[in-house]
Every structure is written in C-alpha cells, then in structure tokens.
Coordinates of C-alpha atoms in Angstrom, one line a residue:
Chain W
M22 CA -132.4 41.0 -235.9
S23 CA -129.0 41.1 -234.3
T24 CA -126.1 43.1 -235.8
Q25 CA -124.4 39.9 -236.9
Q26 CA -127.6 38.7 -238.6
R27 CA -128.1 42.1 -240.3
I28 CA -124.6 41.9 -241.8
E29 CA -124.9 38.3 -243.0
F30 CA -128.3 39.1 -244.5
A31 CA -127.0 42.2 -246.3
L32 CA -124.0 40.3 -247.6
K33 CA -126.1 37.4 -248.8
A34 CA -128.6 39.7 -250.6
T35 CA -125.7 41.5 -252.3
L36 CA -124.0 38.3 -253.5
Q37 CA -127.2 36.8 -254.6
F38 CA -127.7 39.8 -256.9
A39 CA -124.1 39.7 -258.2
C40 CA -124.0 35.9 -258.7
E41 CA -127.4 35.2 -260.1
A42 CA -127.8 33.4 -263.5
P43 CA -126.1 33.6 -265.9
C44 CA -123.0 34.1 -263.7
P45 CA -120.3 31.6 -264.6
P46 CA -120.4 28.9 -261.8
R47 CA -116.7 29.0 -260.8
L48 CA -116.8 32.8 -260.4
R49 CA -120.0 32.5 -258.3
Y50 CA -118.5 29.8 -256.0
A51 CA -115.3 31.7 -255.6
M52 CA -117.1 34.9 -254.6
Q53 CA -119.2 33.0 -252.1
H54 CA -116.0 31.3 -250.8
A55 CA -114.4 34.7 -250.3
V56 CA -117.2 36.1 -248.3
F57 CA -118.8 33.1 -246.4
P58 CA -118.1 32.0 -243.7
G59 CA -116.7 35.4 -242.8
G60 CA -114.1 36.5 -240.3
A61 CA -115.1 38.7 -237.4
R62 CA -116.8 41.3 -239.7
V63 CA -115.1 44.0 -237.6
R64 CA -115.5 46.8 -240.1
P65 CA -119.3 46.3 -240.9
R66 CA -119.9 45.9 -237.1
L67 CA -118.2 49.2 -236.5
C68 CA -120.2 50.8 -239.2
L69 CA -123.5 49.6 -237.8
A70 CA -122.4 50.4 -234.2
V71 CA -121.8 54.0 -235.3
A72 CA -125.1 54.1 -237.2
A73 CA -126.9 52.7 -234.1
A74 CA -125.2 55.3 -231.8
C75 CA -126.5 58.0 -234.2
G76 CA -130.1 56.8 -234.2
D77 CA -129.9 54.5 -237.3
E78 CA -132.3 56.7 -239.2
N79 CA -131.9 54.7 -242.4
P80 CA -131.0 51.1 -241.6
D81 CA -131.1 49.9 -245.2
L82 CA -128.5 52.5 -246.2
A83 CA -126.4 51.5 -243.1
D84 CA -126.7 47.8 -244.1
G85 CA -125.7 48.6 -247.7
A86 CA -122.6 50.6 -246.6
A87 CA -121.7 47.9 -244.1
A88 CA -122.0 45.2 -246.7
A89 CA -120.0 47.2 -249.3
I90 CA -117.2 47.8 -246.8
E91 CA -117.0 44.0 -245.9
L92 CA -117.0 43.1 -249.6
L93 CA -114.1 45.4 -250.3
H94 CA -112.3 43.9 -247.3
C95 CA -112.9 40.4 -248.7
A96 CA -111.8 41.5 -252.2
S97 CA -108.5 42.8 -250.7
L98 CA -107.9 39.5 -248.9
V99 CA -108.4 37.5 -252.1
H100 CA -105.9 39.7 -254.0
D101 CA -103.5 39.9 -251.1
D102 CA -103.4 36.1 -250.9
L103 CA -102.3 35.7 -254.6
P104 CA -99.0 34.2 -255.4
C105 CA -97.5 37.5 -256.5
F106 CA -98.3 39.0 -253.0
D107 CA -98.5 36.8 -249.8
D108 CA -98.8 33.5 -251.7
A109 CA -101.1 32.3 -248.9
D110 CA -102.5 28.8 -249.1
E111 CA -105.1 29.4 -246.4
R112 CA -107.5 32.0 -245.2
R113 CA -110.0 31.7 -242.3
G114 CA -109.0 28.1 -241.9
V115 CA -109.9 27.0 -245.5
P116 CA -107.9 27.1 -248.8
S117 CA -107.4 30.7 -250.1
V118 CA -109.5 31.5 -253.2
H119 CA -106.7 30.9 -255.7
K120 CA -105.8 27.6 -254.1
A121 CA -109.4 26.5 -254.3
F122 CA -110.3 27.9 -257.7
G123 CA -107.1 28.9 -259.5
E124 CA -105.4 32.2 -260.0
P125 CA -107.5 33.6 -262.9
I126 CA -110.8 33.1 -261.0
A127 CA -109.2 34.6 -257.8
V128 CA -108.2 37.8 -259.7
L129 CA -111.7 38.0 -261.3
A130 CA -113.5 37.2 -258.0
G131 CA -111.7 40.1 -256.3
D132 CA -112.6 42.4 -259.2
A133 CA -116.2 41.3 -259.1
L134 CA -116.4 41.8 -255.3
I135 CA -115.1 45.4 -255.7
V136 CA -117.7 46.1 -258.4
A137 CA -120.5 44.4 -256.2
A138 CA -119.6 46.7 -253.4
F139 CA -120.1 49.9 -255.4
Q140 CA -123.3 48.4 -257.0
T141 CA -124.6 47.8 -253.5
I142 CA -124.1 51.4 -252.6
G143 CA -125.5 52.4 -256.0
L144 CA -128.7 50.5 -255.3
C145 CA -129.1 52.5 -252.1
L146 CA -128.8 55.9 -253.8
P147 CA -132.5 56.3 -254.7
M148 CA -133.4 56.1 -251.0
A149 CA -130.8 58.7 -249.8
P150 CA -129.1 60.4 -252.7
L151 CA -127.1 62.9 -250.7
H152 CA -125.9 60.6 -247.9
G153 CA -125.5 57.7 -250.3
A154 CA -123.2 59.7 -252.6
R155 CA -121.1 60.8 -249.7
I156 CA -120.8 57.1 -248.5
L157 CA -119.8 56.1 -252.1
T158 CA -117.0 58.7 -252.3
A159 CA -115.8 58.0 -248.7
V160 CA -115.7 54.2 -249.4
A161 CA -114.0 54.7 -252.8
A162 CA -111.3 56.9 -251.2
A163 CA -110.7 54.2 -248.6
V164 CA -110.0 51.6 -251.2
G165 CA -108.4 53.2 -254.2
G166 CA -105.5 55.6 -254.9
P167 CA -104.0 57.8 -253.5
S168 CA -104.4 56.6 -249.9
G169 CA -106.8 53.6 -249.8
I170 CA -106.2 49.9 -249.2
V171 CA -104.8 49.5 -252.8
A172 CA -102.3 52.3 -252.2
G173 CA -101.3 50.7 -248.8
Q174 CA -100.6 47.4 -250.5
A175 CA -98.7 49.2 -253.3
W176 CA -96.3 50.7 -250.6
E177 CA -95.0 47.2 -250.3
S178 CA -93.5 47.5 -253.8
E179 CA -91.7 50.8 -253.0
D180 CA -88.0 51.0 -251.8
Q181 CA -88.8 54.1 -249.6
V182 CA -91.9 53.4 -247.5
V183 CA -93.7 56.1 -245.6
L184 CA -94.6 53.8 -242.7
S185 CA -97.4 55.9 -241.2
E186 CA -99.0 56.3 -244.6
Y187 CA -98.6 52.6 -245.3
H188 CA -100.5 51.6 -242.1
R189 CA -103.1 54.3 -242.5
A190 CA -103.8 53.3 -246.1
K191 CA -103.6 49.5 -245.7
T192 CA -105.8 49.2 -242.6
G193 CA -107.0 52.5 -241.2
S194 CA -108.7 53.7 -244.3
L195 CA -111.5 51.2 -244.4
F196 CA -112.1 51.6 -240.6
S197 CA -112.5 55.4 -241.2
A198 CA -114.9 54.6 -244.1
A199 CA -116.8 52.4 -241.6
T200 CA -117.3 55.2 -239.0
V201 CA -117.9 57.9 -241.7
S202 CA -120.5 55.7 -243.5
G203 CA -122.3 54.7 -240.3
A204 CA -122.7 58.3 -239.3
E205 CA -123.6 59.4 -242.8
A206 CA -126.3 56.6 -243.1
A207 CA -127.9 58.0 -239.9
G208 CA -128.0 61.5 -241.4
Y209 CA -125.1 62.8 -239.3
E210 CA -122.3 65.1 -240.5
S211 CA -119.7 62.5 -240.9
E212 CA -116.3 64.3 -240.9
P213 CA -116.0 64.3 -237.1
W214 CA -116.3 60.5 -237.1
R215 CA -113.2 60.0 -239.2
R216 CA -110.6 60.2 -236.4
L217 CA -112.5 57.5 -234.4
G218 CA -112.1 55.2 -237.4
D219 CA -108.4 56.0 -237.8
L220 CA -107.8 55.1 -234.1
V221 CA -109.8 51.9 -234.1
G222 CA -108.1 50.9 -237.4
E223 CA -104.6 51.5 -235.9
A224 CA -105.6 49.5 -232.8
Y225 CA -106.8 46.7 -235.0
Q226 CA -103.6 46.7 -237.0
I227 CA -101.6 46.3 -233.8
A228 CA -103.8 43.5 -232.6
D229 CA -103.2 41.8 -236.0
D230 CA -99.5 42.4 -235.7
I231 CA -99.5 40.8 -232.2
C232 CA -101.4 37.8 -233.5
D233 CA -99.0 37.4 -236.4
M234 CA -96.2 37.1 -233.9
V235 CA -97.7 34.9 -231.2
A236 CA -101.0 33.3 -232.2
D237 CA -101.4 29.6 -233.1
P238 CA -102.0 29.4 -236.8
A239 CA -104.7 26.7 -236.3
T240 CA -106.9 29.0 -234.1
R241 CA -106.0 32.0 -236.3
G242 CA -107.1 30.3 -239.6
K243 CA -104.1 31.7 -241.5
P244 CA -100.3 31.3 -241.2
S245 CA -98.4 33.3 -238.6
K246 CA -95.1 35.1 -238.6
R247 CA -95.8 36.3 -242.2
D248 CA -94.7 39.8 -241.6
S249 CA -91.1 38.9 -240.7
A250 CA -91.0 36.3 -243.4
L251 CA -92.1 38.9 -246.0
G252 CA -90.0 41.7 -244.4
R253 CA -93.0 43.8 -243.5
P254 CA -93.2 46.2 -240.5
N255 CA -94.8 44.7 -237.4
A256 CA -95.6 46.7 -234.3
A257 CA -95.1 43.7 -232.0
Q258 CA -91.6 43.3 -233.4
E259 CA -90.9 47.0 -233.0
L260 CA -92.3 47.5 -229.5
G261 CA -92.1 43.9 -228.1
V262 CA -95.3 41.9 -227.6
H263 CA -96.2 43.5 -224.3
G264 CA -95.3 47.0 -225.5
A265 CA -97.6 46.4 -228.4
V266 CA -100.5 45.3 -226.1
R267 CA -100.0 48.4 -224.0
R268 CA -100.1 50.6 -227.2
L269 CA -103.2 48.8 -228.3
R270 CA -104.9 49.5 -224.9
A271 CA -103.9 53.1 -225.1
L272 CA -105.3 53.5 -228.7
L273 CA -108.6 52.0 -227.6
A274 CA -108.8 54.4 -224.7
E275 CA -108.0 57.3 -227.0
A276 CA -110.7 56.0 -229.4
T277 CA -113.4 55.9 -226.7
E278 CA -112.5 59.5 -225.9
A279 CA -112.8 60.4 -229.6
V280 CA -116.5 59.3 -229.9
P281 CA -118.4 62.4 -231.1
D282 CA -121.5 63.5 -229.3
C283 CA -124.4 61.3 -230.2
P284 CA -127.4 59.6 -228.4
G285 CA -125.7 56.2 -228.1
A286 CA -122.2 57.3 -227.3
D287 CA -121.9 55.1 -224.2
A288 CA -122.9 51.9 -226.0
L289 CA -120.5 52.8 -228.8
R290 CA -117.7 53.3 -226.4
A291 CA -118.4 49.9 -224.9
H292 CA -118.3 48.4 -228.4
I293 CA -115.0 50.0 -229.1
E294 CA -113.4 48.8 -225.9
R295 CA -114.4 45.3 -226.8
S296 CA -113.5 45.6 -230.5
A297 CA -109.9 44.7 -230.9
L298 CA -109.2 42.7 -227.7
P299 CA -111.0 39.4 -228.5
Y300 CA -108.5 38.6 -231.2
L301 CA -105.6 38.5 -228.8
P302 CA -104.5 35.3 -227.1
K303 CA -106.0 35.3 -223.6
E304 CA -102.8 35.1 -221.7
L305 CA -101.6 38.4 -223.2
L306 CA -104.7 40.2 -221.9
V307 CA -104.1 38.9 -218.4
A308 CA -100.4 39.8 -218.5
A309 CA -100.7 43.3 -220.1
Chain P
M13 CA -113.3 71.1 -277.4
S14 CA -113.4 68.0 -279.7
T15 CA -114.8 64.7 -278.4
Q16 CA -111.3 63.3 -278.3
Q17 CA -110.1 66.3 -276.2
R18 CA -113.1 65.9 -273.8
I19 CA -112.3 62.3 -273.2
E20 CA -108.6 62.9 -272.6
F21 CA -109.3 65.8 -270.4
A22 CA -111.9 63.8 -268.3
L23 CA -109.5 60.9 -268.0
K24 CA -106.6 63.2 -266.9
A25 CA -108.7 64.9 -264.3
T26 CA -109.8 61.5 -262.9
L27 CA -106.3 60.1 -262.7
Q28 CA -104.9 63.3 -261.2
F29 CA -107.5 62.9 -258.4
A30 CA -106.8 59.2 -257.9
C31 CA -103.0 59.5 -258.1
E32 CA -102.3 62.7 -256.2
A33 CA -99.9 62.7 -253.2
P34 CA -99.4 60.6 -251.1
C35 CA -100.0 57.9 -253.8
P36 CA -97.1 55.4 -254.0
P37 CA -95.1 56.4 -257.1
R38 CA -95.1 53.0 -258.8
L39 CA -98.8 52.6 -258.5
R40 CA -99.3 56.1 -259.9
Y41 CA -97.0 55.4 -262.9
A42 CA -98.7 52.1 -263.6
M43 CA -102.2 53.6 -263.6
Q44 CA -101.0 56.4 -266.0
H45 CA -99.2 53.8 -268.1
A46 CA -102.5 51.8 -268.3
V47 CA -104.6 54.8 -269.5
F48 CA -102.2 57.0 -271.5
P49 CA -101.6 57.0 -274.4
G50 CA -104.9 55.3 -275.0
G51 CA -106.3 53.1 -277.7
A52 CA -109.1 54.3 -279.9
R53 CA -111.3 55.2 -276.9
V54 CA -114.2 53.5 -278.8
R55 CA -116.5 53.1 -275.7
P56 CA -116.2 56.7 -274.4
R57 CA -116.6 58.0 -277.9
L58 CA -119.8 56.0 -278.3
C59 CA -121.0 57.3 -275.0
L60 CA -120.4 60.9 -275.9
A61 CA -121.9 60.4 -279.4
V62 CA -125.1 59.2 -277.9
A63 CA -125.1 62.0 -275.3
A64 CA -124.6 64.5 -278.2
A65 CA -127.4 62.9 -280.3
C66 CA -129.7 63.3 -277.3
G67 CA -128.8 67.0 -276.7
D68 CA -126.0 66.6 -274.2
E69 CA -128.0 68.3 -271.5
N70 CA -125.4 67.6 -268.8
P71 CA -121.9 67.4 -270.5
D72 CA -120.1 67.0 -267.1
L73 CA -122.1 63.9 -266.3
A74 CA -121.5 62.5 -269.8
D75 CA -117.8 63.1 -269.5
G76 CA -117.7 61.4 -266.1
A77 CA -119.6 58.4 -267.4
A78 CA -117.3 58.2 -270.5
A79 CA -114.2 58.4 -268.4
A80 CA -115.5 55.8 -266.0
I81 CA -116.2 53.4 -268.8
E82 CA -112.8 53.9 -270.3
L83 CA -111.1 53.4 -267.0
L84 CA -112.9 50.1 -266.5
H85 CA -111.9 49.0 -270.0
C86 CA -108.3 49.9 -269.2
A87 CA -108.5 48.0 -265.9
S88 CA -109.8 44.9 -267.7
L89 CA -106.9 45.1 -270.1
V90 CA -104.3 45.3 -267.3
H91 CA -105.8 42.2 -265.6
D92 CA -106.3 40.3 -268.9
D93 CA -102.7 40.8 -269.7
L94 CA -101.5 39.2 -266.5
P95 CA -99.5 35.9 -266.7
C96 CA -102.4 33.9 -265.3
F97 CA -104.6 35.0 -268.3
D98 CA -103.2 36.1 -271.7
D99 CA -99.6 36.6 -270.4
A100 CA -99.2 39.4 -272.9
D101 CA -95.9 41.2 -273.0
E102 CA -97.2 44.2 -275.0
R103 CA -100.3 46.4 -275.2
R104 CA -100.8 49.4 -277.5
G105 CA -97.2 48.9 -278.7
V106 CA -95.6 49.3 -275.3
P107 CA -94.8 46.8 -272.5
S108 CA -97.9 45.6 -270.6
V109 CA -98.3 47.0 -267.1
H110 CA -97.0 43.8 -265.4
K111 CA -94.0 43.7 -267.7
A112 CA -93.2 47.4 -266.9
F113 CA -94.0 47.4 -263.2
G114 CA -94.3 43.8 -262.0
E115 CA -97.3 41.6 -261.3
P116 CA -98.2 43.0 -257.8
I117 CA -98.4 46.6 -259.1
A118 CA -100.4 45.4 -262.1
V119 CA -103.0 43.7 -260.0
L120 CA -103.3 46.8 -257.8
A121 CA -103.3 49.3 -260.7
G122 CA -106.3 47.3 -262.2
D123 CA -108.0 47.4 -258.8
A124 CA -107.4 51.1 -258.4
L125 CA -108.7 51.9 -261.9
I126 CA -111.9 50.1 -261.1
V127 CA -112.3 52.1 -257.9
A128 CA -111.4 55.3 -259.7
A129 CA -114.2 54.7 -262.2
F130 CA -116.8 54.4 -259.5
Q131 CA -115.4 57.4 -257.7
T132 CA -115.7 59.4 -260.9
I133 CA -119.3 58.6 -261.2
G134 CA -119.7 59.3 -257.4
L135 CA -118.3 62.8 -257.8
C136 CA -121.0 63.5 -260.5
L137 CA -123.9 62.4 -258.3
P138 CA -124.5 65.7 -256.6
M139 CA -125.1 67.4 -260.0
A140 CA -127.6 64.7 -261.2
P141 CA -128.6 62.2 -258.4
L142 CA -131.2 60.2 -260.4
H143 CA -129.4 59.9 -263.7
G144 CA -126.0 59.5 -262.0
A145 CA -127.3 56.6 -259.8
R146 CA -128.7 54.9 -262.9
I147 CA -125.4 55.3 -264.7
L148 CA -123.6 53.8 -261.7
T149 CA -125.8 50.7 -261.6
A150 CA -125.7 50.3 -265.4
V151 CA -121.9 50.6 -265.5
A152 CA -121.5 48.3 -262.5
A153 CA -123.7 45.7 -264.1
A154 CA -121.5 45.9 -267.3
V155 CA -118.4 45.1 -265.4
G156 CA -119.2 42.7 -262.5
G157 CA -121.1 39.5 -262.1
P158 CA -123.4 38.0 -263.2
S159 CA -122.9 39.2 -266.8
G160 CA -120.4 42.0 -267.0
I161 CA -116.8 41.9 -268.3
V162 CA -115.5 40.0 -265.3
A163 CA -118.1 37.3 -265.9
G164 CA -117.1 37.2 -269.6
Q165 CA -113.5 36.6 -268.7
A166 CA -114.6 34.0 -266.1
W167 CA -116.3 32.0 -268.8
E168 CA -112.8 31.2 -270.1
S169 CA -112.3 29.1 -266.9
E170 CA -115.4 27.0 -267.5
D171 CA -115.5 23.7 -269.3
Q172 CA -119.0 24.4 -270.7
V173 CA -119.1 27.9 -272.2
V174 CA -122.3 29.6 -273.3
L175 CA -120.8 31.3 -276.3
S176 CA -123.4 34.1 -276.8
E177 CA -123.2 34.9 -273.1
Y178 CA -119.4 34.9 -273.2
H179 CA -119.2 37.5 -276.0
R180 CA -122.0 39.6 -274.7
A181 CA -120.5 39.8 -271.3
K182 CA -116.8 40.1 -272.3
T183 CA -117.3 42.8 -275.0
G184 CA -121.0 43.8 -275.5
S185 CA -121.7 44.7 -271.9
L186 CA -119.5 47.8 -271.7
F187 CA -120.8 49.0 -275.1
S188 CA -124.3 48.8 -273.8
A189 CA -123.3 50.7 -270.7
A190 CA -121.8 53.4 -273.0
T191 CA -125.1 53.9 -275.0
V192 CA -127.2 53.7 -271.8
S193 CA -125.0 56.1 -269.9
G194 CA -124.8 58.6 -272.8
A195 CA -128.6 58.7 -273.1
E196 CA -129.0 58.8 -269.3
A197 CA -126.5 61.7 -269.0
A198 CA -128.6 63.7 -271.5
G199 CA -131.8 63.0 -269.4
Y200 CA -133.2 60.4 -271.8
E201 CA -135.0 57.2 -270.8
S202 CA -132.0 54.9 -271.4
E203 CA -133.4 51.4 -271.8
P204 CA -134.2 51.8 -275.5
W205 CA -130.5 52.5 -276.1
R206 CA -129.3 49.2 -274.8
R207 CA -129.8 47.2 -278.0
L208 CA -127.7 49.8 -280.0
G209 CA -124.8 49.2 -277.6
D210 CA -125.2 45.4 -277.9
L211 CA -125.0 45.6 -281.7
V212 CA -122.1 47.9 -281.8
G213 CA -120.3 45.8 -279.2
E214 CA -120.9 42.6 -281.3
A215 CA -119.6 44.4 -284.4
Y216 CA -116.5 45.6 -282.6
Q217 CA -115.8 42.1 -281.2
I218 CA -115.9 40.8 -284.8
A219 CA -113.6 43.6 -286.0
D220 CA -111.2 42.6 -283.2
D221 CA -111.5 38.9 -284.1
I222 CA -110.6 39.7 -287.8
C223 CA -107.7 41.8 -286.7
D224 CA -106.4 39.0 -284.5
M225 CA -106.4 36.8 -287.5
V226 CA -105.0 39.1 -290.2
A227 CA -103.5 42.3 -288.9
D228 CA -99.8 43.0 -288.6
P229 CA -98.8 42.9 -284.8
A230 CA -96.6 46.0 -285.3
T231 CA -99.5 48.2 -286.5
R232 CA -101.9 46.6 -284.0
G233 CA -99.7 47.2 -281.0
K234 CA -100.4 43.8 -279.5
P235 CA -99.7 40.2 -280.6
S236 CA -101.9 38.6 -283.3
K237 CA -103.4 35.1 -283.6
R238 CA -103.8 35.0 -279.8
D239 CA -107.3 33.5 -280.0
S240 CA -106.3 30.3 -281.7
A241 CA -103.1 30.1 -279.6
L242 CA -105.3 30.3 -276.4
G243 CA -108.1 28.2 -277.9
R244 CA -110.7 31.0 -277.7
P245 CA -113.6 31.4 -280.1
N246 CA -113.0 33.8 -283.0
A247 CA -115.6 34.9 -285.6
A248 CA -113.1 35.1 -288.4
Q249 CA -112.0 31.6 -287.8
E250 CA -115.7 30.4 -287.7
L251 CA -117.0 32.4 -290.7
G252 CA -113.8 32.9 -292.7
V253 CA -112.3 36.4 -292.9
H254 CA -114.5 37.7 -295.7
G255 CA -117.6 36.1 -294.1
A256 CA -116.7 37.9 -290.9
V257 CA -116.3 41.3 -292.7
R258 CA -119.8 40.8 -294.2
R259 CA -121.2 39.9 -290.8
L260 CA -119.6 43.1 -289.4
R261 CA -121.1 45.2 -292.1
A262 CA -124.5 43.7 -291.5
L263 CA -124.3 44.3 -287.7
L264 CA -123.3 48.0 -288.3
A265 CA -126.3 48.4 -290.7
E266 CA -128.6 46.8 -288.0
A267 CA -127.1 49.2 -285.4
T268 CA -127.8 52.3 -287.5
E269 CA -131.4 51.0 -287.8
A270 CA -131.6 50.6 -284.1
V271 CA -130.8 54.2 -283.2
P272 CA -133.8 55.4 -281.1
D273 CA -135.6 58.6 -282.0
C274 CA -133.5 61.7 -280.9
P275 CA -132.5 65.1 -282.4
G276 CA -129.1 64.0 -283.6
A277 CA -130.0 60.6 -284.9
D278 CA -128.4 61.1 -288.4
A279 CA -125.0 62.2 -286.9
L280 CA -125.1 59.2 -284.6
R281 CA -125.8 56.8 -287.4
A282 CA -122.8 58.3 -289.3
H283 CA -120.7 57.8 -286.2
I284 CA -121.7 54.2 -285.9
E285 CA -121.1 53.4 -289.6
R286 CA -117.6 54.6 -289.2
S287 CA -117.0 53.1 -285.7
A288 CA -115.7 49.6 -286.2
L289 CA -114.3 49.8 -289.8
P290 CA -111.1 51.8 -289.3
Y291 CA -109.6 49.0 -287.3
L292 CA -109.7 46.6 -290.2
P293 CA -106.8 46.3 -292.7
K294 CA -107.7 48.5 -295.7
E295 CA -107.5 45.7 -298.3
L296 CA -110.3 43.9 -296.5
L297 CA -112.6 46.9 -296.7
V298 CA -112.1 47.1 -300.5
A299 CA -112.6 43.3 -301.0
A300 CA -115.7 42.9 -298.8

C-alpha cells in the first residue's frame, strides 16, 4: 500500500468509527466534508516518512499517529474558517464547513475531530503503551495551550505578538509532532527528531505565505492575499517573494542536515527536499 | 484532603500545565475563567465517589480522570454559550467566556480545554497504562461522535431528533464516563458501572430541566426558561413540574439500586441520593 493509501485508509477507518450510527447525520457529513477529499496531507506524510526511515516497527501505531495529526489539522482549518476568524467561504476548492452546514455544526465538527484524533491514539495504546502515551502527549502539546496550534491562533487576538512564538505554535508545532510521533512509533527516542519538524514546519509556513501572496485562488482552492487583508504577518511580504523563496530553500537544506541518524536517512532527506516546493507556482522555482 | 479540594487541586494543576508561559495571555485568562470558580463539579464528584467506593487504589489516576471529565464539561459550556448556539451572556453568575473575551478566544479556549483533558489522561498513562487507556477511550466516546456530548448538541441541528439519543448523548454520556472512569481508576471492571452513570445523568438532566422552568436566574447563575425559548425538549414541561420531581426521585432510587457490588456501596448510595436534589428549589422538595 502506498503512503497516500495508508493515510486515506487510516483516516477513513477513524471517521467510520467516529461517525457510525447513531451519529446525527449533519455532524457526520460535516466531519467527512472536513477530511475528504484532503489537501496534500503534508503532516501525516512527514510522520510516515520518519517512521519508514526509522524502520516502521509498528506501522499501525504510525498510521494512528498520522491520522490523528491530520484530523487535528482538519479541525483547526474548520475552526479557523469560522466567521469570527478568517470568515472563509471556501477551503480546498469547495465551500468551507460552516458555509455548507452552518456555524453550529462547524463548531461541533471541529470539536468532534479533535476528540476523534485522541480516540484514535487511545485505540493504539494497548499495542504500544509506552510509545503510544508519548505520542499522545506530544500531539496534545502540539495542539493545545501553552504553545500548540490553538495558542498560535490565540496570538492573533493579542495586541503584543511574539512573532516567532506565533509561527512556531500555529504551524511548526504540528510538524514537530509529526516527526516526533513517526520516530516514537518506530521505537526510536523521539526528542532528537523535534528540530527536524520545526524546520520543515517553518519552511512550509513560508511556502504558504508565498502562495498567499502570488498563487491563483482557483488552483489554490482558497482565497489569496488573506494575510494582508487580515493584518497578519507574512514572510513573502517581509522578505519579498524571491527573498522568501531563498529562505525556504535554505530551511529545507537545513532540515535535510538535521535528519538524525537512522537506516532510511537518505530517503527521508529526499522526501524533505521535495516536501514544501510543489506548493509553489512553477515560475518561482525556476527563478529562485 | 476533601473530595472538593482534590478536584480543585487536580483542575488547578492541569490548567497550570496547559496555560504556562508562553501561553497567550487572553487564552490563559479565558481558560481559567471557564473553569474557576466552578459549578457543582457534579461529574468529577461522581467519578471520585465511585473510585472511593471501589477502594481508590490509584487516587492520582482517579483525580486525572475526574479533572479531564470536568474540563470537557467546561469546554462544552463555553461552546454551547456561543452566539451560534445558546447566545448566553452569563454562566455561573459571571459573563460567559465569549462575552468576557470575544468569540475567537471562546472558540479557542473550548478547543484548548478539550485538548487539556486528553493531555491530563495522557500524563497518567505511565502510572496505569491499561486502565488509563480504557479511561481515555471511555471519556473520548462520551464527548465525540457518534454519541457523546458533541453529537448530543448536533441533534439540535437536525429536523428529526431521536429524543432519547439526544438526552443520553448530551448529558448522560459524561455521567457514564464518570462512573466508568472512577471504577476503572480503582482497578475494577468498569462496564457494570455504566448503567449507574446513565441513570444519574438522566436524573441530573431532569433536575436541570426543572430548574430551567422554575428557578430564579439570580440564584441559578444563568438565564431560565431557555429551553422553551429555544424550542428544546424539557421534562418539566412534558410531565409538569411535580411530575418531573417524582420522575427524578424514581430515577435516583433506581440508581441506588443499580450500584454494583463494591466495598463502599452504602456510602456511594448515600452520595447518589443527595446528588441531584440540592439543585432544586427547596419548596419543590417539600411538596414532592
């Protein structure tokens, strides 16, 4: 089974469990709408790439962690799109969850996806209590307070923003959870893998900032120039588009250097080099 | 330490962890506002009463489960109060979280409390992997889809509501999680404890329905007659107030009968008999 198939299969199994009868139909449809069809599945692919590089000793645990991380990412998108945040009408080229199902169901679908993520890890615990518990606490730290995604989003409501903390929390944290969980699922000591996740996360944030500035909304599946419209920091605005592309390439190079020793280090480095670039408009890659 | 002190201590420890630096200040204040000062802490008290009746073999695990259950209850209140649901200005006699901190922070505080709940259980896993994992999955099932609190709330967005499922999901599920977790934390086989939680949960829902109909909003700390204003089912409206009080007493009697065999069964029965009645206006207790 390909990595992509593993991810979709794990996500389907999780949602089937969370949405089985007697789940209220609109909640079920909204959760499915939030997760399928997906985006690039960048975070779970990174998680499984790390697990594979470390020998993938417990693929079911790796799949569970990857699915949980993607569900939490999807949940954060559903809540971020709400009228009180980005008020986004579209996501991945289709109506956002609150546009399709109304605001109450969007709030609840986000909540239910968060719960489903932890339930997914919980169901893996009997097969690997120690590593499963570490994955659970790493993933929870990447999402909640004081420095997970939710905290990152909350910095947008502060007058005084610590910019590095904002980016690390809002984007980097779930990438670090992906590398840590992938290593942990393969039975590796996971702390050395955190920095790799931080670097890939920062690279991905810059790629997203560049896309926000230059990409065509139709190919991107969501509106562009949202950062400047909402007064949010954007690396491509700060560094210029080509400066941001150079920074992105430098971060990816640093990330490949940061891969800890493991049997599949070369394949993982190749994965990382490819990881953030495909989201950029092609003409930028040629020019940079 | 009294049960009340144990609960407050466990909640404080959990929030301290979730809100430590570098947590954005408004998110931290909002999470604390949502949890302190608390309501009656009915669910964690039930959890600890069951754990005590079963010998309280692992009090730290019981405290963790009790705190997680209360955090999830608080999270559900924060999201239920949002403008797109109940649009409640007050909760527990003070402004609701979105009134005090704005809607974005209220959505995020609810999310962060959900995550903190699972993190709390996650931190207990090393001390009791098997029972901790069972508590995690029981608590997750009580909150998410297909039949936890979130599903209960989602039934309010459906045209065709399965009433029994609505009540069981919206209120009963977290009470069942409380009895199951309390027994599990004490090392007991927990499935026989589920029915007790269902019955206490149903009793508590009826007590809440009665209060919604008759109690003074000032003593209740939240607006009254919300069910009829929002077109929601209410047992006191269906059965009449005195009929509802009789039904409540019958349910509590049934619950005391349903206590499984354990060393502290008598004390637990006394706890249950007292559990839902104090929330009713005194004149009703005399008349019923």
